[in-house]
Amino acid sequence: MNGRDFRALKYLMLLTGCKTLRIGPIDIEFLLVILPVLLKGALITIELTVLAIFFGTIIGLFVALMKISRFKILAAIGSFYTWVIRGIPLLVQLFILYYGLAQYLDIQLSPKAAAILGLSICGGAYIAEIIRAGIQSIDKGQMEAALSLGMSYAQAMRRVILPQAYRRLLPPMGNEFIALMKDTSLVSVITMVELMRSGILLNTTYFRSMEIYLTVGVIYLIMTTFFICIINRLEKRLAISDGE
Amino acid sequence: MIVAEHVHKSFGKLHVLKDVSLTVEQGEVVVIIGPSGSGKSTFLRCLNYLETIDKGYITVGGQPVGKRKLPDGRIVDDNRKNIYRLRSQIGMVFQRFNLFPHQTALQNVMEGPVTVSKIPVAEARARAEALLAKVGLADKSHAYPIQLSGGQQQRVAIARALAMQPKVMLFDEPTSALDPELVGEVLAVIKDLARDGMTMVVVTHEMGFAREVADKVVFMDNGQILEESPPHVIFNRPAHPRTREFLSKIL
Ligand SMILES: Nc1ncnc2c1ncn2[C@@H]1O[C@H](COP(=O)(O)OP(=O)(O)O)[C@@H](O)[C@H]1O
Ligand SMILES: [Mg+2]
């Protein structure tokens, strides 16, 4: 809608006796003011989510392999990691990373660095549990068959176990990715300007909470829905290539 | 080809193999029979180091399994590379096939040569196609395991093991998970291998097969080898009362 169209719309509204054009409680004129700011924030939210998924999955894979390792020390370290990280609220972890480290060790992370670090560490712990369960759900005969061909443990994992686990992992991983996307809203408390914090900042200017936060919510909903669609697609494609 | 001497193996307190000794000559077919839980599978798995042994000594093709002799005569645990190489020379076929479900029949058979032996893909494919033809499944190359019958799956599994060009083949109850009408096609493939002179150890309850193919039948009970004789001897005049009891139940 360009300026001229908009003026025409306003004129039409005046003629019909309608003071403002609204969607539910949201005044469209105001929406057009806040939307560019919020969409910019949403882009940051997507960036944070993608990075957290990427690093979280790498961390998760390593921690999962540690947890199923026959080396007791590695397994213990892996279990300790998931126990601590899953047992402390992400909000608290973010405060420790951003404010705690700065005060105690003089390490002042940027809000973005702290946000990515916190989200990846936390996502990694949940993803590790998902991957571990996925690997352990694969029949033990698969590993034996691979080893009996002369494969190393790493080759067996890479060629036989992980490709099978991967298919079973997709649904729970999809859930975890969506949870991570929603959790990115928490980093607003460490002054990281993403979608949620953009909303908070707008509200300190306009004091129109309902309109602002409802719009923020709808943008999150659109993003998570889009994500779910991608995952569903991927699942269908895999099911076909599986010959099932 | 295989020499096992005084092998002992325990799982915790459970003493599963008690002083098991067995020799298998080049080209020989040895059939192991015995009641469930007597340690037959465990013994096979020790032969390719899927299980470690507590005491004793095993060699396959002259190579100590999982052990290595140092120049000063001491025997130590072998490094992993040698263990992988040894396993690649020993084919194993499992009761439940254990085909890789995410790969086609052809890919299953190519997997070992490509990943382990690192031979060129085209060569591996040619070898795999020849082997699938040999087990009568040339037309099923592109089928996934789930699309095959049990008998067909087991034949693919045999081709997969053969693709590594092993010196020895181990079969752990290869027909026990099959419907009766599918047993014959798998046994026929194993008989073919015997005719070709493959050295084999076969755990099975198929006494007709043992009678026909085995050079030697071994009766295992409660972690021990109680009797070891040519088939016509063990089936007609079993020496040990436990063998007699077992055979009377099964025949
Ligand atoms: N990984 C294992 N851990 C503990 N006990 C085992 C394991 N594998 C086999 N056993 C036990 O060892 C005994 C022999 O098993 P197995 O070799 O499979 O016998 P068979 O193949 O003759 O039926 C059984 O009592 C079985 O329960
Ligand atoms: Mg068994």
Short mmCIF file of C-alpha atoms in Angstrom, two decimals, chain B residues 16-208:
data_model
loop_
_atom_site.label_atom_id
_atom_site.label_comp_id
_atom_site.label_asym_id
_atom_site.label_seq_id
_atom_site.Cartn_x
_atom_site.Cartn_y
_atom_site.Cartn_z
CA VAL B 16 29.54 -69.06 29.19
CA LEU B 17 32.53 -70.74 27.53
CA LYS B 18 34.43 -73.27 29.59
CA ASP B 19 37.68 -74.39 28.04
CA VAL B 20 36.51 -74.61 24.44
CA SER B 21 39.04 -75.90 21.89
CA LEU B 22 38.32 -76.38 18.21
CA THR B 23 40.33 -76.68 15.01
CA VAL B 24 38.90 -75.99 11.57
CA GLU B 25 41.03 -76.91 8.56
CA GLN B 26 41.16 -74.98 5.31
CA GLY B 27 38.07 -75.81 3.23
CA GLU B 28 36.39 -77.64 6.08
CA VAL B 29 32.72 -77.18 7.01
CA VAL B 30 32.09 -77.46 10.73
CA VAL B 31 28.54 -77.50 12.03
CA ILE B 32 27.92 -76.60 15.67
CA ILE B 33 24.78 -77.94 17.29
CA GLY B 34 23.55 -77.72 20.85
CA PRO B 35 20.74 -76.46 23.04
CA SER B 36 19.89 -72.78 23.26
CA GLY B 37 22.07 -70.90 25.71
CA SER B 38 24.96 -73.35 25.41
CA GLY B 39 27.32 -70.62 24.16
CA LYS B 40 27.30 -71.29 20.40
CA SER B 41 26.73 -67.67 19.38
CA THR B 42 29.20 -66.39 21.93
CA PHE B 43 31.86 -68.74 20.60
CA LEU B 44 31.29 -67.58 17.00
CA ARG B 45 31.46 -63.96 18.11
CA CYS B 46 34.77 -64.59 19.86
CA LEU B 47 36.21 -65.88 16.57
CA ASN B 48 35.95 -62.42 14.99
CA TYR B 49 36.51 -60.48 18.18
CA LEU B 50 32.97 -59.16 18.54
CA GLU B 51 33.50 -60.56 22.04
CA THR B 52 36.79 -60.57 23.89
CA ILE B 53 37.88 -63.77 25.58
CA ASP B 54 39.03 -64.04 29.18
CA LYS B 55 41.48 -66.90 28.74
CA GLY B 56 42.80 -68.99 25.88
CA TYR B 57 44.05 -68.30 22.41
CA ILE B 58 42.41 -68.04 18.99
CA THR B 59 44.02 -67.75 15.58
CA VAL B 60 42.30 -67.35 12.23
CA GLY B 61 44.40 -67.92 9.11
CA GLY B 62 47.45 -67.99 11.36
CA GLN B 63 46.69 -64.55 12.83
CA PRO B 64 46.04 -64.32 16.56
CA VAL B 65 42.61 -62.81 17.17
CA GLY B 66 42.87 -59.59 19.15
CA LYS B 67 46.38 -60.45 20.34
CA ARG B 68 49.82 -59.76 19.02
CA LYS B 69 53.19 -61.30 19.82
CA LEU B 70 55.95 -58.82 20.58
CA PRO B 71 59.54 -59.53 19.47
CA ASP B 72 60.41 -60.44 23.05
CA GLY B 73 57.71 -63.11 23.05
CA ARG B 74 55.15 -61.31 25.20
CA ILE B 75 51.54 -61.38 24.00
CA VAL B 76 49.64 -58.09 24.13
CA ASP B 77 46.29 -56.73 22.95
CA ASP B 78 46.39 -56.00 19.24
CA ASN B 79 45.88 -52.52 17.84
CA ARG B 80 42.52 -51.66 16.33
CA LYS B 81 43.71 -51.53 12.73
CA ASN B 82 44.76 -55.19 12.83
CA ILE B 83 41.46 -56.15 14.45
CA TYR B 84 39.52 -54.38 11.69
CA ARG B 85 41.64 -56.08 9.03
CA LEU B 86 41.09 -59.46 10.66
CA ARG B 87 37.32 -58.94 10.82
CA SER B 88 37.26 -57.95 7.16
CA GLN B 89 38.69 -61.39 6.34
CA ILE B 90 36.01 -63.21 8.35
CA GLY B 91 32.48 -63.12 6.94
CA MET B 92 29.61 -63.31 9.41
CA VAL B 93 25.96 -64.05 8.75
CA PHE B 94 23.44 -63.42 11.51
CA GLN B 95 20.21 -65.06 12.52
CA ARG B 96 18.31 -61.80 12.00
CA PHE B 97 20.10 -60.81 8.76
CA ASN B 98 21.04 -57.34 10.00
CA LEU B 99 20.94 -55.82 6.54
CA PHE B 100 21.30 -52.04 6.48
CA PRO B 101 17.69 -50.92 6.00
CA HIS B 102 18.57 -47.53 4.50
CA GLN B 103 20.46 -49.12 1.62
CA THR B 104 19.35 -51.19 -1.35
CA ALA B 105 20.49 -54.79 -1.74
CA LEU B 106 23.24 -53.63 -4.09
CA GLN B 107 24.38 -50.87 -1.73
CA ASN B 108 24.44 -53.34 1.16
CA VAL B 109 26.77 -55.62 -0.77
CA MET B 110 28.96 -52.73 -1.95
CA GLU B 111 29.27 -51.16 1.49
CA GLY B 112 32.16 -53.27 2.78
CA PRO B 113 34.36 -53.13 -0.34
CA VAL B 114 33.84 -49.37 -0.74
CA THR B 115 34.06 -48.23 2.89
CA VAL B 116 36.50 -50.79 4.27
CA SER B 117 38.63 -51.98 1.34
CA LYS B 118 38.38 -48.62 -0.45
CA ILE B 119 38.13 -50.24 -3.87
CA PRO B 120 36.73 -48.09 -6.70
CA VAL B 121 32.94 -47.83 -6.77
CA ALA B 122 32.61 -49.23 -10.30
CA GLU B 123 34.62 -52.28 -9.37
CA ALA B 124 32.64 -52.75 -6.15
CA ARG B 125 29.41 -52.50 -8.11
CA ALA B 126 30.52 -55.15 -10.59
CA ARG B 127 31.56 -57.44 -7.74
CA ALA B 128 28.27 -56.84 -5.91
CA GLU B 129 26.20 -57.52 -9.02
CA ALA B 130 28.06 -60.77 -9.63
CA LEU B 131 27.49 -61.86 -6.04
CA LEU B 132 23.80 -61.00 -6.10
CA ALA B 133 23.52 -63.08 -9.27
CA LYS B 134 25.36 -65.91 -7.53
CA VAL B 135 22.79 -65.96 -4.72
CA GLY B 136 19.97 -65.75 -7.27
CA LEU B 137 18.95 -62.14 -6.67
CA ALA B 138 20.23 -60.32 -9.76
CA ASP B 139 16.77 -58.83 -10.27
CA LYS B 140 16.53 -57.49 -6.71
CA SER B 141 19.59 -55.20 -6.75
CA HIS B 142 17.57 -52.07 -6.25
CA ALA B 143 15.12 -53.40 -3.69
CA TYR B 144 15.34 -52.21 -0.09
CA PRO B 145 15.56 -54.92 2.59
CA ILE B 146 12.00 -54.20 3.71
CA GLN B 147 10.78 -55.15 0.23
CA LEU B 148 12.46 -58.58 0.36
CA SER B 149 11.35 -61.85 1.94
CA GLY B 150 13.37 -63.24 4.84
CA GLY B 151 15.05 -65.78 2.59
CA GLN B 152 16.00 -63.10 0.10
CA GLN B 153 17.31 -60.84 2.85
CA GLN B 154 19.49 -63.62 4.21
CA ARG B 155 20.88 -64.31 0.74
CA VAL B 156 21.75 -60.62 0.37
CA ALA B 157 23.43 -60.80 3.78
CA ILE B 158 25.52 -63.75 2.58
CA ALA B 159 26.48 -61.82 -0.57
CA ARG B 160 27.41 -58.83 1.60
CA ALA B 161 29.76 -60.98 3.68
CA LEU B 162 31.24 -62.62 0.57
CA ALA B 163 31.93 -59.23 -1.00
CA MET B 164 34.86 -58.82 1.38
CA GLN B 165 36.34 -62.02 -0.11
CA PRO B 166 36.72 -63.60 3.32
CA LYS B 167 38.91 -66.59 4.15
CA VAL B 168 36.30 -67.94 6.54
CA MET B 169 32.52 -67.65 6.84
CA LEU B 170 30.68 -67.85 10.15
CA PHE B 171 26.94 -68.52 10.16
CA ASP B 172 24.91 -68.07 13.34
CA GLU B 173 21.61 -69.93 12.87
CA PRO B 174 21.16 -68.46 9.38
CA THR B 175 17.74 -70.07 8.86
CA SER B 176 16.22 -69.91 12.36
CA ALA B 177 14.31 -66.70 11.70
CA LEU B 178 12.86 -67.94 8.40
CA ASP B 179 9.50 -69.39 7.50
CA PRO B 180 9.97 -73.10 6.77
CA GLU B 181 9.38 -72.73 3.03
CA LEU B 182 12.25 -70.21 2.77
CA VAL B 183 14.87 -72.30 4.57
CA GLY B 184 15.79 -74.32 1.50
CA GLU B 185 16.85 -71.40 -0.69
CA VAL B 186 19.30 -70.15 1.95
CA LEU B 187 20.71 -73.59 2.67
CA ALA B 188 21.20 -74.10 -1.08
CA VAL B 189 23.41 -70.99 -1.21
CA ILE B 190 25.46 -72.20 1.76
CA LYS B 191 25.84 -75.65 0.16
CA ASP B 192 27.13 -73.95 -3.00
CA LEU B 193 29.76 -72.19 -0.93
CA ALA B 194 30.77 -75.49 0.64
CA ARG B 195 31.16 -76.98 -2.81
CA ASP B 196 33.38 -74.03 -3.79
CA GLY B 197 35.67 -74.96 -0.91
CA MET B 198 34.86 -72.12 1.50
CA THR B 199 35.94 -72.70 5.08
CA MET B 200 32.83 -72.40 7.22
CA VAL B 201 31.54 -72.66 10.75
CA VAL B 202 27.76 -73.01 10.81
CA VAL B 203 25.59 -72.98 13.91
CA THR B 204 22.29 -74.57 12.92
CA HIS B 205 19.46 -76.84 13.94
CA GLU B 206 19.05 -78.13 10.38
CA MET B 207 20.24 -81.70 10.88
CA GLY B 208 19.63 -82.70 7.26
#
